[in-house]
């Protein structure tokens, strides 16, 4: 008879019995180490890994970053520093012959910002700048979208019309402004000649404050329509024609097709274009400076032309004040861009919810 007391004795004695034949051995439970116990890669390691993976992109971007840093970054930092000083033409470093006079301006903190924001001159220019920007952008957008709708149809000579409408954008801005200045000339301008030929009196286009503002807005609209036209025409051509055909078969009117198909179809493009156009118009220096010089009596000066005059035309040249105006302009544009993009995002979220 076989002895069966061996395993029992082993169990009783605390020994470990061997596994029976044909049964799998018992596996020990292994638990993963806590995540926090593993040392993560440091910042230097991640940076090296990123450079090794995307080195080609960094090489391609490096020249652009360098140029922007030199051309934009350094003047921006320098201008920001000058806003905290009383630097002007009389106390900055300058050279007279072979002699160099060291800078003697002092640090004044936020005094320049207090002086600008508490004075009425800045707010007057800001109001006109906002009116100028909104008027130009709205009129440009309406005309550009209207012309784009017209040129999006199959009409005879459409290519010729497109070239003619894009032509103002191809001409340098200063050439266009000088041409318009001749048109606005009170004595020999074509506009006044046409008015007098029709039995009307000549207009003081550039010497009357009201008409000077109307004139600069008209010129800027004329310069901005081609860009808006091209952008809107591209957006319209991306809308499937089947949507218009289906809406027409359902009996939708032309206005209903425009409101329910065209406007939603160009919304993404128009949002970006309006933002860019607003920033460009807000800083549109050439039209104001070359057409009216800010006159008459500073009535057409916007913020950027006023900042330019503070630094380069008025005596003594106020470098600290001009830099302060520049920084405030930058802050206003950043705030506008943030609020505008946030409003568009909220509007998109509401439409998605619907």
Short mmCIF file of C-alpha atoms in Angstrom, two decimals:
data_model
loop_
_atom_site.label_atom_id
_atom_site.label_comp_id
_atom_site.label_asym_id
_atom_site.label_seq_id
_atom_site.Cartn_x
_atom_site.Cartn_y
_atom_site.Cartn_z
CA UNK A 1 0.00 0.00 0.00
CA UNK A 2 1.35 3.38 -0.87
CA UNK A 3 2.33 5.76 1.89
CA UNK A 4 -0.04 8.81 1.76
CA UNK A 5 1.18 10.42 4.93
CA UNK A 6 4.07 12.27 3.20
CA UNK A 7 2.19 15.24 1.89
CA UNK A 8 0.21 15.62 5.08
CA UNK A 9 3.37 15.63 7.10
CA UNK A 10 4.90 18.20 4.88
CA UNK A 11 1.85 20.42 5.19
CA UNK A 12 1.76 19.98 8.90
CA UNK A 13 5.41 20.80 9.20
CA UNK A 14 5.05 24.09 7.30
CA UNK A 15 6.82 22.87 4.20
CA UNK A 16 5.72 23.69 0.72
CA UNK A 17 4.28 20.82 -1.22
CA UNK A 18 5.35 20.38 -4.80
CA UNK A 19 2.63 21.06 -7.37
CA UNK A 20 0.80 18.05 -8.63
CA UNK A 21 1.66 16.77 -12.04
CA UNK A 22 -0.30 18.37 -14.86
CA UNK A 23 -1.39 21.43 -12.82
CA UNK A 24 0.11 24.85 -13.58
CA UNK A 25 2.40 26.34 -11.05
CA UNK A 26 0.95 29.15 -8.97
CA UNK A 27 2.09 32.57 -10.32
CA UNK A 28 3.09 35.34 -8.04
CA UNK A 29 1.02 38.52 -8.42
CA UNK A 30 3.12 41.34 -9.78
CA UNK A 31 1.91 44.87 -9.27
CA UNK A 32 3.14 47.75 -11.42
CA UNK A 33 5.21 50.28 -9.66
CA UNK A 34 3.43 53.51 -8.83
CA UNK A 35 3.69 56.11 -11.53
CA UNK A 36 4.99 58.69 -9.14
CA UNK A 37 7.97 56.50 -8.27
CA UNK A 38 9.29 56.61 -11.81
CA UNK A 39 11.49 59.59 -12.48
CA UNK A 40 10.01 61.50 -15.47
CA UNK A 41 12.19 63.06 -18.11
CA UNK A 42 13.42 66.49 -17.19
CA UNK A 43 13.00 69.66 -19.13
CA UNK A 44 16.44 69.35 -20.66
CA UNK A 45 15.72 65.79 -21.77
CA UNK A 46 12.43 66.79 -23.38
CA UNK A 47 14.09 69.71 -25.11
CA UNK A 48 16.84 67.51 -26.49
CA UNK A 49 14.33 64.94 -27.65
CA UNK A 50 12.26 67.64 -29.36
CA UNK A 51 15.31 69.10 -31.09
CA UNK A 52 16.42 65.67 -32.25
CA UNK A 53 12.98 64.85 -33.60
CA UNK A 54 12.08 68.19 -35.18
CA UNK A 55 15.51 69.61 -35.96
CA UNK A 56 14.59 70.35 -39.58
CA UNK A 57 11.62 72.48 -38.55
CA UNK A 58 13.77 74.39 -36.06
CA UNK A 59 16.38 75.04 -38.73
CA UNK A 60 13.76 76.37 -41.15
CA UNK A 61 12.12 78.59 -38.52
CA UNK A 62 15.36 79.95 -37.04
CA UNK A 63 16.04 82.63 -39.74
CA UNK A 64 12.49 83.98 -39.48
CA UNK A 65 12.62 84.07 -35.69
CA UNK A 66 15.99 85.82 -35.82
CA UNK A 67 14.79 88.47 -38.27
CA UNK A 68 11.61 89.10 -36.31
CA UNK A 69 13.58 89.31 -33.08
CA UNK A 70 15.97 91.89 -34.54
CA UNK A 71 13.48 93.98 -36.52
CA UNK A 72 10.46 93.76 -34.21
CA UNK A 73 11.58 92.40 -30.86
CA UNK A 74 14.40 94.79 -30.07
CA UNK A 75 12.54 98.01 -31.05
CA UNK A 76 9.54 96.80 -29.06
CA UNK A 77 11.62 96.21 -25.95
CA UNK A 78 13.44 99.51 -26.44
CA UNK A 79 10.19 101.40 -26.91
CA UNK A 80 8.67 99.78 -23.85
CA UNK A 81 11.68 100.89 -21.83
CA UNK A 82 11.41 104.47 -23.09
CA UNK A 83 7.82 104.70 -21.88
CA UNK A 84 9.15 104.65 -18.31
CA UNK A 85 11.53 107.57 -18.92
CA UNK A 86 11.32 111.24 -19.90
CA UNK A 87 13.45 110.78 -23.01
CA UNK A 88 13.17 113.54 -25.59
CA UNK A 89 15.31 115.29 -28.14
CA UNK A 90 17.24 117.26 -25.53
CA UNK A 91 18.35 114.47 -23.20
CA UNK A 92 18.99 111.38 -25.32
CA UNK A 93 22.44 110.33 -26.41
CA UNK A 94 23.47 112.31 -29.49
CA UNK A 95 26.55 113.14 -31.45
CA UNK A 96 27.63 116.63 -32.48
CA UNK A 97 30.59 116.45 -34.80
CA UNK A 98 33.18 114.25 -33.13
CA UNK A 99 31.74 114.81 -29.68
CA UNK A 100 29.22 112.47 -28.07
CA UNK A 101 26.80 113.73 -25.47
CA UNK A 102 25.65 111.02 -23.12
CA UNK A 103 21.98 110.42 -22.35
CA UNK A 104 20.64 112.26 -19.31
CA UNK A 105 16.98 111.23 -19.21
CA UNK A 106 15.52 109.91 -15.97
CA UNK A 107 13.24 107.08 -14.98
CA UNK A 108 9.70 108.36 -14.30
CA UNK A 109 7.75 105.12 -13.89
CA UNK A 110 4.16 105.19 -15.13
CA UNK A 111 3.95 108.96 -15.36
CA UNK A 112 3.82 108.95 -19.17
CA UNK A 113 0.84 106.59 -19.16
CA UNK A 114 -0.91 108.75 -16.56
CA UNK A 115 -0.33 111.91 -18.61
CA UNK A 116 -1.60 110.32 -21.82
CA UNK A 117 -4.65 108.60 -20.36
CA UNK A 118 -5.76 111.55 -18.23
CA UNK A 119 -5.49 114.02 -21.10
CA UNK A 120 -8.28 114.50 -23.59
CA UNK A 121 -6.04 114.50 -26.67
CA UNK A 122 -5.53 110.73 -26.68
CA UNK A 123 -9.23 109.99 -26.29
CA UNK A 124 -10.19 112.38 -29.08
CA UNK A 125 -7.80 110.65 -31.45
CA UNK A 126 -9.01 107.24 -30.27
CA UNK A 127 -12.64 108.10 -31.04
CA UNK A 128 -11.79 109.23 -34.57
CA UNK A 129 -9.54 106.19 -35.07
CA UNK A 130 -12.40 103.87 -34.10
CA UNK A 131 -14.82 105.71 -36.41
CA UNK A 132 -12.25 105.57 -39.21
CA UNK A 133 -11.61 101.85 -38.69
CA UNK A 134 -15.24 100.77 -38.40
CA UNK A 135 -16.34 102.88 -41.38
CA UNK A 136 -13.58 101.61 -43.64
CA UNK A 137 -13.97 97.94 -42.67
CA UNK A 138 -17.77 97.88 -42.93
CA UNK A 139 -17.91 99.68 -46.27
CA UNK A 140 -15.04 97.61 -47.64
CA UNK A 141 -16.65 94.34 -46.56
CA UNK A 142 -20.05 95.22 -48.02
CA UNK A 143 -18.60 96.35 -51.37
CA UNK A 144 -16.16 93.43 -51.54
CA UNK A 145 -18.84 90.84 -50.81
CA UNK A 146 -21.24 92.44 -53.30
CA UNK A 147 -18.66 92.48 -56.09
CA UNK A 148 -17.59 88.93 -55.24
CA UNK A 149 -21.20 87.75 -55.61
CA UNK A 150 -21.42 89.47 -58.98
CA UNK A 151 -18.14 88.00 -60.23
CA UNK A 152 -18.97 84.53 -58.92
CA UNK A 153 -21.59 84.19 -61.64
CA UNK A 154 -20.94 83.27 -65.25
CA UNK A 155 -20.93 86.61 -67.03
CA UNK A 156 -19.20 87.66 -70.21
CA UNK A 157 -15.87 89.35 -69.60
CA UNK A 158 -15.65 88.13 -66.01
CA UNK A 159 -11.85 87.79 -66.16
CA UNK A 160 -11.50 91.36 -67.39
CA UNK A 161 -13.67 92.64 -64.58
CA UNK A 162 -11.63 90.72 -62.03
CA UNK A 163 -8.37 92.20 -63.32
CA UNK A 164 -9.81 95.72 -63.29
CA UNK A 165 -11.05 95.36 -59.72
CA UNK A 166 -7.78 93.86 -58.47
CA UNK A 167 -5.69 96.58 -60.15
CA UNK A 168 -5.83 99.06 -57.22
CA UNK A 169 -4.24 96.40 -55.02
CA UNK A 170 -1.37 95.92 -57.47
CA UNK A 171 -0.48 99.63 -57.55
CA UNK A 172 1.75 100.83 -54.68
CA UNK A 173 -0.25 102.61 -52.02
CA UNK A 174 1.68 105.87 -52.20
CA UNK A 175 1.10 106.09 -55.97
CA UNK A 176 -2.64 105.62 -55.48
CA UNK A 177 -2.74 108.21 -52.70
CA UNK A 178 -0.92 110.81 -54.81
CA UNK A 179 -3.33 110.12 -57.69
CA UNK A 180 -6.29 110.67 -55.39
CA UNK A 181 -4.68 113.82 -54.05
CA UNK A 182 -4.66 115.24 -57.57
CA UNK A 183 -8.30 114.23 -57.98
CA UNK A 184 -9.19 116.07 -54.77
CA UNK A 185 -7.32 119.25 -55.75
CA UNK A 186 -9.65 122.21 -55.21
CA UNK A 187 -8.45 124.23 -58.21
CA UNK A 188 -7.51 121.70 -60.88
CA UNK A 189 -8.92 118.42 -59.58
CA UNK A 190 -11.17 116.28 -61.73
CA UNK A 191 -13.82 115.95 -59.01
CA UNK A 192 -14.33 119.69 -58.64
CA UNK A 193 -14.20 120.15 -62.40
CA UNK A 194 -17.01 117.60 -62.73
CA UNK A 195 -19.04 119.37 -60.03
CA UNK A 196 -18.60 122.77 -61.64
CA UNK A 197 -19.47 121.30 -65.02
CA UNK A 198 -22.74 120.09 -63.53
CA UNK A 199 -23.55 123.51 -62.14
CA UNK A 200 -22.48 122.76 -58.56
CA UNK A 201 -19.94 124.57 -56.43
CA UNK A 202 -16.47 123.16 -55.84
CA UNK A 203 -15.82 121.23 -52.63
CA UNK A 204 -13.00 121.75 -50.13
CA UNK A 205 -12.12 118.10 -50.11
CA UNK A 206 -8.89 118.28 -48.11
CA UNK A 207 -9.20 121.60 -46.27
CA UNK A 208 -12.59 121.14 -44.62
CA UNK A 209 -12.45 118.83 -41.55
CA UNK A 210 -15.62 116.91 -42.40
CA UNK A 211 -14.89 116.40 -46.08
CA UNK A 212 -11.27 115.58 -45.32
CA UNK A 213 -12.46 112.67 -43.17
CA UNK A 214 -14.81 111.53 -45.89
CA UNK A 215 -11.98 111.76 -48.43
CA UNK A 216 -9.52 109.63 -46.46
CA UNK A 217 -12.20 107.00 -45.82
CA UNK A 218 -13.05 106.86 -49.53
CA UNK A 219 -9.40 106.40 -50.51
CA UNK A 220 -8.81 103.68 -47.95
CA UNK A 221 -11.95 101.85 -49.06
CA UNK A 222 -10.76 102.04 -52.66
CA UNK A 223 -7.45 100.49 -51.61
CA UNK A 224 -9.02 97.78 -49.43
CA UNK A 225 -11.80 96.52 -51.70
CA UNK A 226 -9.52 94.33 -53.91
CA UNK A 227 -8.24 92.34 -50.94
CA UNK A 228 -11.76 91.84 -49.60
CA UNK A 229 -12.98 90.92 -53.08
CA UNK A 230 -10.35 88.22 -53.56
CA UNK A 231 -10.95 86.73 -50.12
CA UNK A 232 -14.73 86.69 -50.47
CA UNK A 233 -14.57 85.34 -54.02
CA UNK A 234 -12.46 82.43 -52.84
CA UNK A 235 -14.89 81.76 -50.00
CA UNK A 236 -17.87 81.84 -52.35
CA UNK A 237 -16.26 79.40 -54.76
CA UNK A 238 -15.79 76.92 -51.92
CA UNK A 239 -19.57 76.70 -51.34
CA UNK A 240 -21.03 73.68 -53.19
CA UNK A 241 -23.33 74.69 -56.04
CA UNK A 242 -25.70 71.86 -55.08
CA UNK A 243 -26.82 73.85 -52.04
CA UNK A 244 -28.02 76.73 -54.20
CA UNK A 245 -29.70 74.35 -56.63
CA UNK A 246 -31.54 72.55 -53.83
CA UNK A 247 -32.63 75.83 -52.26
CA UNK A 248 -33.86 77.14 -55.59
CA UNK A 249 -35.86 73.97 -56.19
CA UNK A 250 -37.43 74.41 -52.75
CA UNK A 251 -38.59 77.87 -53.78
CA UNK A 252 -36.11 79.96 -51.77
CA UNK A 253 -35.76 83.56 -52.91
CA UNK A 254 -32.44 85.18 -53.76
CA UNK A 255 -32.32 86.90 -50.37
CA UNK A 256 -33.09 83.66 -48.55
CA UNK A 257 -30.31 81.88 -50.45
CA UNK A 258 -27.91 84.68 -49.59
CA UNK A 259 -28.88 84.75 -45.92
CA UNK A 260 -29.00 80.99 -45.30
CA UNK A 261 -26.29 79.70 -47.65
CA UNK A 262 -23.89 82.46 -48.66
CA UNK A 263 -23.33 84.16 -45.32
CA UNK A 264 -22.83 80.91 -43.33
CA UNK A 265 -20.55 79.64 -46.10
CA UNK A 266 -18.20 82.63 -45.97
CA UNK A 267 -18.34 83.15 -42.20
CA UNK A 268 -15.01 81.51 -41.37
CA UNK A 269 -13.16 83.42 -44.08
CA UNK A 270 -14.90 86.72 -43.40
CA UNK A 271 -14.10 86.48 -39.68
CA UNK A 272 -10.37 86.29 -40.37
CA UNK A 273 -10.50 88.90 -43.12
CA UNK A 274 -12.41 91.39 -40.97
CA UNK A 275 -9.92 90.91 -38.13
CA UNK A 276 -6.92 91.51 -40.41
CA UNK A 277 -8.59 94.43 -42.14
CA UNK A 278 -9.41 96.04 -38.79
CA UNK A 279 -5.81 95.79 -37.61
CA UNK A 280 -4.44 97.13 -40.89
CA UNK A 281 -6.91 100.01 -41.00
CA UNK A 282 -6.30 100.90 -37.36
CA UNK A 283 -2.62 101.34 -38.26
CA UNK A 284 -3.10 102.72 -41.78
CA UNK A 285 -0.39 105.36 -41.78
CA UNK A 286 0.24 106.06 -45.52
CA UNK A 287 -3.29 107.18 -46.48
CA UNK A 288 -3.63 109.72 -43.67
CA UNK A 289 -0.07 110.99 -43.79
CA UNK A 290 0.27 111.31 -47.57
CA UNK A 291 -3.23 112.55 -48.36
CA UNK A 292 -3.91 115.12 -45.64
CA UNK A 293 -0.84 115.04 -43.39
CA UNK A 294 -3.27 114.73 -40.50
CA UNK A 295 -4.93 118.03 -41.35
CA UNK A 296 -6.70 120.24 -41.47
CA UNK A 297 -5.63 121.22 -37.95
CA UNK A 298 -5.08 117.57 -36.99
CA UNK A 299 -8.69 116.60 -37.66
CA UNK A 300 -7.75 113.45 -39.61
CA UNK A 301 -4.87 112.33 -37.41
CA UNK A 302 -5.31 108.81 -36.08
CA UNK A 303 -3.30 107.29 -33.24
CA UNK A 304 -0.35 106.12 -35.35
CA UNK A 305 0.10 109.41 -37.19
CA UNK A 306 -0.07 111.30 -33.90
CA UNK A 307 2.61 109.02 -32.43
CA UNK A 308 4.76 109.64 -35.52
CA UNK A 309 4.44 113.41 -35.16
CA UNK A 310 5.42 113.27 -31.50
CA UNK A 311 8.65 111.46 -32.36
CA UNK A 312 9.69 113.06 -35.66
CA UNK A 313 7.88 116.32 -36.44
CA UNK A 314 7.17 118.31 -33.31
CA UNK A 315 9.88 120.11 -31.40
CA UNK A 316 11.24 118.99 -29.06
CA UNK A 317 10.72 115.47 -30.30
CA UNK A 318 9.09 113.47 -27.51
CA UNK A 319 10.43 109.94 -27.79
CA UNK A 320 8.97 108.77 -24.48
CA UNK A 321 5.52 110.12 -25.31
CA UNK A 322 5.57 108.60 -28.78
CA UNK A 323 6.61 105.22 -27.37
CA UNK A 324 3.79 105.43 -24.83
CA UNK A 325 1.26 105.99 -27.60
CA UNK A 326 2.74 103.04 -29.50
CA UNK A 327 2.45 100.69 -26.52
CA UNK A 328 -1.14 101.77 -25.91
CA UNK A 329 -1.96 101.13 -29.57
CA UNK A 330 -0.48 97.64 -29.29
CA UNK A 331 -2.50 96.92 -26.14
CA UNK A 332 -5.71 98.11 -27.78
CA UNK A 333 -5.17 95.89 -30.81
CA UNK A 334 -4.37 92.85 -28.67
CA UNK A 335 -7.51 93.40 -26.59
CA UNK A 336 -9.61 93.84 -29.71
CA UNK A 337 -8.25 90.64 -31.25
CA UNK A 338 -8.88 88.65 -28.07
CA UNK A 339 -12.43 89.95 -27.62
CA UNK A 340 -13.23 89.48 -31.29
CA UNK A 341 -11.99 85.89 -31.40
CA UNK A 342 -13.76 85.07 -28.14
CA UNK A 343 -17.05 86.46 -29.49
CA UNK A 344 -16.69 84.41 -32.66
CA UNK A 345 -15.94 81.27 -30.66
CA UNK A 346 -18.99 81.77 -28.45
CA UNK A 347 -21.15 82.37 -31.50
CA UNK A 348 -19.85 79.15 -33.07
CA UNK A 349 -20.57 77.21 -29.87
CA UNK A 350 -24.17 78.50 -29.81
CA UNK A 351 -24.74 77.57 -33.43
CA UNK A 352 -23.26 74.11 -32.79
CA UNK A 353 -25.63 73.65 -29.85
CA UNK A 354 -28.60 74.54 -32.03
#
